[in-house]
mmCIF file of C-alpha atoms in Angstrom:
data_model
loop_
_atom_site.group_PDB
_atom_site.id
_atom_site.type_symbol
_atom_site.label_atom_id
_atom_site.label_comp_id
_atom_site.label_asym_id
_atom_site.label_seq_id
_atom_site.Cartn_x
_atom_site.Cartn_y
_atom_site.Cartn_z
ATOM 1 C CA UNK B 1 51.917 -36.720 0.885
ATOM 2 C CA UNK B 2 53.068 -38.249 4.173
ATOM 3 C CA UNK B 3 56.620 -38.110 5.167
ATOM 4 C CA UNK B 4 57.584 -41.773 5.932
ATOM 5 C CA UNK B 5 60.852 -41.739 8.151
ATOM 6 C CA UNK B 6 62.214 -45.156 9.716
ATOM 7 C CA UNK B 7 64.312 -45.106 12.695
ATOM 8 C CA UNK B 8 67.039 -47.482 12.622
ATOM 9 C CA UNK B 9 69.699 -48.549 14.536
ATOM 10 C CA UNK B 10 70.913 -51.915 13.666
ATOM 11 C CA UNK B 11 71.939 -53.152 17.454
ATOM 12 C CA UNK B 12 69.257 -53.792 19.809
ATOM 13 C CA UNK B 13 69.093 -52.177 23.596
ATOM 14 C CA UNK B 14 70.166 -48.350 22.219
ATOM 15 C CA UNK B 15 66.584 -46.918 23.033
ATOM 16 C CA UNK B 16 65.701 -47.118 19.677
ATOM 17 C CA UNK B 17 61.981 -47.457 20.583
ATOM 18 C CA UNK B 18 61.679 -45.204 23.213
ATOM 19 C CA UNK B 19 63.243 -42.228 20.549
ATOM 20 C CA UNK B 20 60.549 -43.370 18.184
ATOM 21 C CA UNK B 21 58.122 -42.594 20.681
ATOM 22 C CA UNK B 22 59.330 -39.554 21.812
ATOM 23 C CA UNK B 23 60.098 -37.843 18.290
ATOM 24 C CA UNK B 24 56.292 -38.937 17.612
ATOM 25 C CA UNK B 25 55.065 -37.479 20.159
ATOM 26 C CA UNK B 26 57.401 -33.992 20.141
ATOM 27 C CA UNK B 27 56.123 -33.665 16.443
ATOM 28 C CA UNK B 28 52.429 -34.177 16.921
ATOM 29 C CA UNK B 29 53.003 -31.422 19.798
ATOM 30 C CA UNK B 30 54.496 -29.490 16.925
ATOM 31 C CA UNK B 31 50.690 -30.129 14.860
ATOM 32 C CA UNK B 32 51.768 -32.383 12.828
ATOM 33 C CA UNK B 33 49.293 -35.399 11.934
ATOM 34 C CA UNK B 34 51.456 -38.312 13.025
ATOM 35 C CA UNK B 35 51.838 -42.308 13.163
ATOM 36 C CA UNK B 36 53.757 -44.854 14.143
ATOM 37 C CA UNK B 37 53.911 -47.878 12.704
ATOM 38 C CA UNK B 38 55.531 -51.044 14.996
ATOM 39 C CA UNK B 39 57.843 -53.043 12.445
ATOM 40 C CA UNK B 40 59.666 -54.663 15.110
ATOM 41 C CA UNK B 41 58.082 -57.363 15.117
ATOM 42 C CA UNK B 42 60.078 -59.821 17.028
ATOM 43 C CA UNK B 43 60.350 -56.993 19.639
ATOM 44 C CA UNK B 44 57.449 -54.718 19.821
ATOM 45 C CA UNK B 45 57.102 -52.567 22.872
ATOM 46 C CA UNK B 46 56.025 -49.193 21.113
ATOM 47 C CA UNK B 47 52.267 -50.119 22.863
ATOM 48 C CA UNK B 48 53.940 -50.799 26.163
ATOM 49 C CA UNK B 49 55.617 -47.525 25.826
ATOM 50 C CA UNK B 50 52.580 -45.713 25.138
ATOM 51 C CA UNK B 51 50.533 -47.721 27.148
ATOM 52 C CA UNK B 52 47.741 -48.134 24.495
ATOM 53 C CA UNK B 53 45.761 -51.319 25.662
ATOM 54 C CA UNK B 54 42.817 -50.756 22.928
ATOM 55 C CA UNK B 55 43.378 -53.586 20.121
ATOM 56 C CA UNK B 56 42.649 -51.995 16.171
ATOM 57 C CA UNK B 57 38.819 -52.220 14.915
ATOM 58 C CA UNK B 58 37.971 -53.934 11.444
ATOM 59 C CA UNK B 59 35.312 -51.307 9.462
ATOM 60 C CA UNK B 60 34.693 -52.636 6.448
ATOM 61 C CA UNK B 61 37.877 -53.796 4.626
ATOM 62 C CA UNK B 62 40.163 -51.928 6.722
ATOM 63 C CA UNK B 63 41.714 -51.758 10.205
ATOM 64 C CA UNK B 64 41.058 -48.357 12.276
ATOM 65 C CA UNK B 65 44.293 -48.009 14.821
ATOM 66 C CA UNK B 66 44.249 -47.241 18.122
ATOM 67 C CA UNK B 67 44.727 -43.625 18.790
ATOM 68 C CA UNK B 68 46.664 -41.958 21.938
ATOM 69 C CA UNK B 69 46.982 -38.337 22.157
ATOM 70 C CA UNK B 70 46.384 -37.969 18.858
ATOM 71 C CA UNK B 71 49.237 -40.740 17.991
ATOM 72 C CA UNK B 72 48.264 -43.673 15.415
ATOM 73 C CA UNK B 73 49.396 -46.424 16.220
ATOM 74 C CA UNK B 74 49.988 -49.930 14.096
ATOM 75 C CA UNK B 75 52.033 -52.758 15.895
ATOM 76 C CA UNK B 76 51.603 -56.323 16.031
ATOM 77 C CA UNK B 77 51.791 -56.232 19.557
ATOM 78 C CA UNK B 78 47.677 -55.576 19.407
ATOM 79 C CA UNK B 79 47.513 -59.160 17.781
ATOM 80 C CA UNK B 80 49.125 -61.536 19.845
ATOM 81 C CA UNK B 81 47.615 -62.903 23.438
ATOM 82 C CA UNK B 82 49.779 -61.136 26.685
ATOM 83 C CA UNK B 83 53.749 -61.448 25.496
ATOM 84 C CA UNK B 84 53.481 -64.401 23.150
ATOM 85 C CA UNK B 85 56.218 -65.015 21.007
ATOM 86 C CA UNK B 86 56.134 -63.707 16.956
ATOM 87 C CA UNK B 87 57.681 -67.139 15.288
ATOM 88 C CA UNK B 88 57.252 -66.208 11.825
ATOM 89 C CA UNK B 89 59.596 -66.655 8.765
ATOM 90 C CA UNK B 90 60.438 -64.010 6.039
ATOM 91 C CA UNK B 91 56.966 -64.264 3.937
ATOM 92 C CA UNK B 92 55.115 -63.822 6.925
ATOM 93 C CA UNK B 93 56.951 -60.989 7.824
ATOM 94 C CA UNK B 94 56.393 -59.267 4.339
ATOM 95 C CA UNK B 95 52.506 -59.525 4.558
ATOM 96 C CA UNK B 96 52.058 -58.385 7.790
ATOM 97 C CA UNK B 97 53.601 -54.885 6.661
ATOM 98 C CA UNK B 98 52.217 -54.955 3.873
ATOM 99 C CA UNK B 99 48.481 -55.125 5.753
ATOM 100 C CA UNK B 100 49.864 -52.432 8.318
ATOM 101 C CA UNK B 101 50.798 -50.286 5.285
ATOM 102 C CA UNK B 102 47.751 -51.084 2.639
ATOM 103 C CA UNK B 103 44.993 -52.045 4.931
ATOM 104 C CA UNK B 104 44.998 -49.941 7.713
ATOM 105 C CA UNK B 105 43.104 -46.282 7.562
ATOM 106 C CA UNK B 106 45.773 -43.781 8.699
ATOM 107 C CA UNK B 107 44.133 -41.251 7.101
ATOM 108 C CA UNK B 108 45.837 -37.930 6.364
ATOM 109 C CA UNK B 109 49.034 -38.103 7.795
ATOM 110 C CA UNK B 110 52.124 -35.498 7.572
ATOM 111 C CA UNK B 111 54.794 -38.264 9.342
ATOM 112 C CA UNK B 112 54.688 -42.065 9.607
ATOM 113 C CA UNK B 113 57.347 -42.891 11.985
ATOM 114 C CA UNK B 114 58.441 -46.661 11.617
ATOM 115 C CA UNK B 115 60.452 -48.252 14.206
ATOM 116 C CA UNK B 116 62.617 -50.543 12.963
ATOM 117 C CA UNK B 117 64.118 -53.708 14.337
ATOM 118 C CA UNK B 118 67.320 -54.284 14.572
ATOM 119 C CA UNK B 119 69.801 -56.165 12.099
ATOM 120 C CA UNK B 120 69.188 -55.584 8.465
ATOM 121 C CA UNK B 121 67.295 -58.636 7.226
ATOM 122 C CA UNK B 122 64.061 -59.491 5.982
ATOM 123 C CA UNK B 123 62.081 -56.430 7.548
ATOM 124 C CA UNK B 124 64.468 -54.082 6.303
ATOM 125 C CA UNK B 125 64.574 -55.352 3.201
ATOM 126 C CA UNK B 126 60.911 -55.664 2.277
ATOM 127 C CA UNK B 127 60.321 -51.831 4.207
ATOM 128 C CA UNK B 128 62.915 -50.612 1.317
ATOM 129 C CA UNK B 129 60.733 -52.199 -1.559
ATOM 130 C CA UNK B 130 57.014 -51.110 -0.158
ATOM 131 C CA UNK B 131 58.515 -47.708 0.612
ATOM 132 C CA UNK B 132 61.157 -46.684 -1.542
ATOM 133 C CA UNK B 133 60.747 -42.894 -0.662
ATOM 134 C CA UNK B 134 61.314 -44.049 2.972
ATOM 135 C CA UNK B 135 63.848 -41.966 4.609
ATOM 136 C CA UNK B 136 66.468 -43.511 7.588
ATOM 137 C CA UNK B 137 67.587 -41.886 11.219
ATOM 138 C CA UNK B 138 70.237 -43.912 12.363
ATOM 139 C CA UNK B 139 70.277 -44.652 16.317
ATOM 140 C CA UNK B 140 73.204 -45.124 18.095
ATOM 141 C CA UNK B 141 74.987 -45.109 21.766
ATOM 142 C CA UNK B 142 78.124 -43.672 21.978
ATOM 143 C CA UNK B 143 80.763 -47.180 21.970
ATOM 144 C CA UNK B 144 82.479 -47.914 19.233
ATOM 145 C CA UNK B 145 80.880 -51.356 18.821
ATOM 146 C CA UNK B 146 77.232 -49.962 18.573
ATOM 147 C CA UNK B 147 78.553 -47.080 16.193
ATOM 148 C CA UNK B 148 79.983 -50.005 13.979
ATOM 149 C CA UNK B 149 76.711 -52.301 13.718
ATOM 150 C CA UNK B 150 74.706 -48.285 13.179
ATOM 151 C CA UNK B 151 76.980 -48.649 10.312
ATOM 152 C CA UNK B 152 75.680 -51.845 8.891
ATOM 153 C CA UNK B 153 72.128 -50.228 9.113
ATOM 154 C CA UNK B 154 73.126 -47.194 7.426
ATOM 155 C CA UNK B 155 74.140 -49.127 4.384
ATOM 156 C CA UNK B 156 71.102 -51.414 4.351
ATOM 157 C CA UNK B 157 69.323 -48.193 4.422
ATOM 158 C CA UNK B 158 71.080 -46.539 1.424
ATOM 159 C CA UNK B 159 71.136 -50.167 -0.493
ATOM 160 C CA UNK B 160 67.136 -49.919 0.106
ATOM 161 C CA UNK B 161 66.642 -46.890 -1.641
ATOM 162 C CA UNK B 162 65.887 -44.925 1.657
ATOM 163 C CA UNK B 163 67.762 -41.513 2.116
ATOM 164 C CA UNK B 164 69.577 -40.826 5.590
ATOM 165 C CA UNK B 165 68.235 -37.967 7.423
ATOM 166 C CA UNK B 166 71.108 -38.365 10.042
ATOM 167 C CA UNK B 167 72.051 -39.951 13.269
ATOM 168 C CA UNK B 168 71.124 -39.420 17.040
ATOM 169 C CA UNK B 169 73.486 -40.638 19.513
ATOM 170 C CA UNK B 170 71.429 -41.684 22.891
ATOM 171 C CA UNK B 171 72.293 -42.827 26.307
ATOM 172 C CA UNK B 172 74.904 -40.038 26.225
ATOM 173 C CA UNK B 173 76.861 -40.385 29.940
ATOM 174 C CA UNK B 174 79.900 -40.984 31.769
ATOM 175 C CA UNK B 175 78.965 -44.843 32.296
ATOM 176 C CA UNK B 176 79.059 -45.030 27.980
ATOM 177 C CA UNK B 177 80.655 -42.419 27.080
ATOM 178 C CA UNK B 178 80.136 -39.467 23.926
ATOM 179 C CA UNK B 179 81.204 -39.281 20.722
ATOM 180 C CA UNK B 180 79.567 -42.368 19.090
ATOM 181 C CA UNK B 181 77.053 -40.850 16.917
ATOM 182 C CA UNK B 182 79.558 -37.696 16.033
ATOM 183 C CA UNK B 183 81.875 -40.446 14.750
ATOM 184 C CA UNK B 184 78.793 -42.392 12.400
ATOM 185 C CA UNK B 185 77.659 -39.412 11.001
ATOM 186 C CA UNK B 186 81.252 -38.268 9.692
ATOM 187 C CA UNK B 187 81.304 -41.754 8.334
ATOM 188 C CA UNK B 188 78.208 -42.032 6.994
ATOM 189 C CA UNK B 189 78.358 -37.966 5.441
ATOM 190 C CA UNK B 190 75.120 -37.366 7.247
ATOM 191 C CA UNK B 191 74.714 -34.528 9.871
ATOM 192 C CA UNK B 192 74.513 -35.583 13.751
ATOM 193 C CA UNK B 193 70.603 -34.784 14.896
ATOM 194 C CA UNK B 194 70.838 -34.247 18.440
ATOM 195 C CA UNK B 195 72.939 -36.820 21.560
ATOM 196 C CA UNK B 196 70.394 -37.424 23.975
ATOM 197 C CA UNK B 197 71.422 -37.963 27.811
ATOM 198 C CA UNK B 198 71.210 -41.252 29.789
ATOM 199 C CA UNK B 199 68.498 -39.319 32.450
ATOM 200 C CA UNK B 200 66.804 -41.309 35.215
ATOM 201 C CA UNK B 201 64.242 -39.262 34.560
ATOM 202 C CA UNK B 202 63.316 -40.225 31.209
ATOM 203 C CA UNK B 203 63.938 -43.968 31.910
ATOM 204 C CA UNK B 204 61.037 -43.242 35.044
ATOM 205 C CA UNK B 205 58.810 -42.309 32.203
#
């Protein structure tokens, strides 16, 4: 019964992560039993951003996840020593979602928020075929360069099987403009979620 939603955005640096975080934690605020599972694996920083420092426990044949505010939370960030590198080629890759997806006990969960890395290539690909009800929120800034790579992840989505939800447009300001993620979603035929300030304040948090 869980809802699994990935949030894409096919262009690193748009805050991607840091919207994952916060829709996670705005819905389990809403009572909704939520987790978050870390498929970027090349650039995990969902711990970092939630600052979970506990590493998952092994109970029988599964892996218990660290929990934060009643967040679950999967990321192969808990596996590596400090910030070492993930140098891993596509089959790798594959397993290691497949473990976070089979092996791990997330229980009873309404949402499993995945964050997604950028691109569209082998994590993508293999998220469409171990989740092919998967749906897609596309992430985007407002330039018309990010809105065009969005694009790119939009169809990789849809050519996954996964059904857009829609598209937020962050880091909405005067230094990179608006209109971005108005512009993907008439594109795309998708409605546009929400445009989400460039705020000091949230990047202090």
């Amino acid at each position: 019964r869980t809802r699994v939603i990935a949030v894409a955005s096919g262009k690193g640096g748009v805050g991607k992560s840091s919207l994952t975080a916060n829709l996670a934690a705005a819905l389990s605020q809403m009572g909704h039993q939520v987790g978050i599972l870390d498929a970027d694996i090349y650039g995990h920083s969902i711990p970092h951003i939630l600052d979970i420092r506990q590493r998952p426990i092994a109970v029988d044949e599964l892996i218990v996840p660290p929990v934060k505010d009643d967040l679950k939370l999967m990321s192969i960030g808990f596996f590596l020593d400090d910030n070492a590198p993930v140098m891993w080629r596509g089959p790798m890759l594959h397993r290691a979602l497949e473990q976070f997806l089979s092996d791990v006990h997330w229980g009873e969960l309404d949402l499993l928020l995945v964050d997604m890395p950028p691109g569209t290539g082998d994590v993508s690909i293999s998220l469409g075929q171990l989740l092919p009800r998967a749906e897609a929120v596309i992430v985007t800034t407002p330039q018309p360069l990010a809105q065009e790579v969005a694009s790119r992840a939009a169809t990789m989505a849809q050519k996954t099987n996964m059904r857009l939800i829609g598209v937020i447009e962050n880091m909405t300001s005067e230094v990179f403009g608006t209109g971005g993620g108005a512009r993907l979603a008439a594109e795309i035929g998708v409605p546009l979620l929400g445009k989400v300030p460039l705020d000091v304040r949230l990047r202090e948090c």
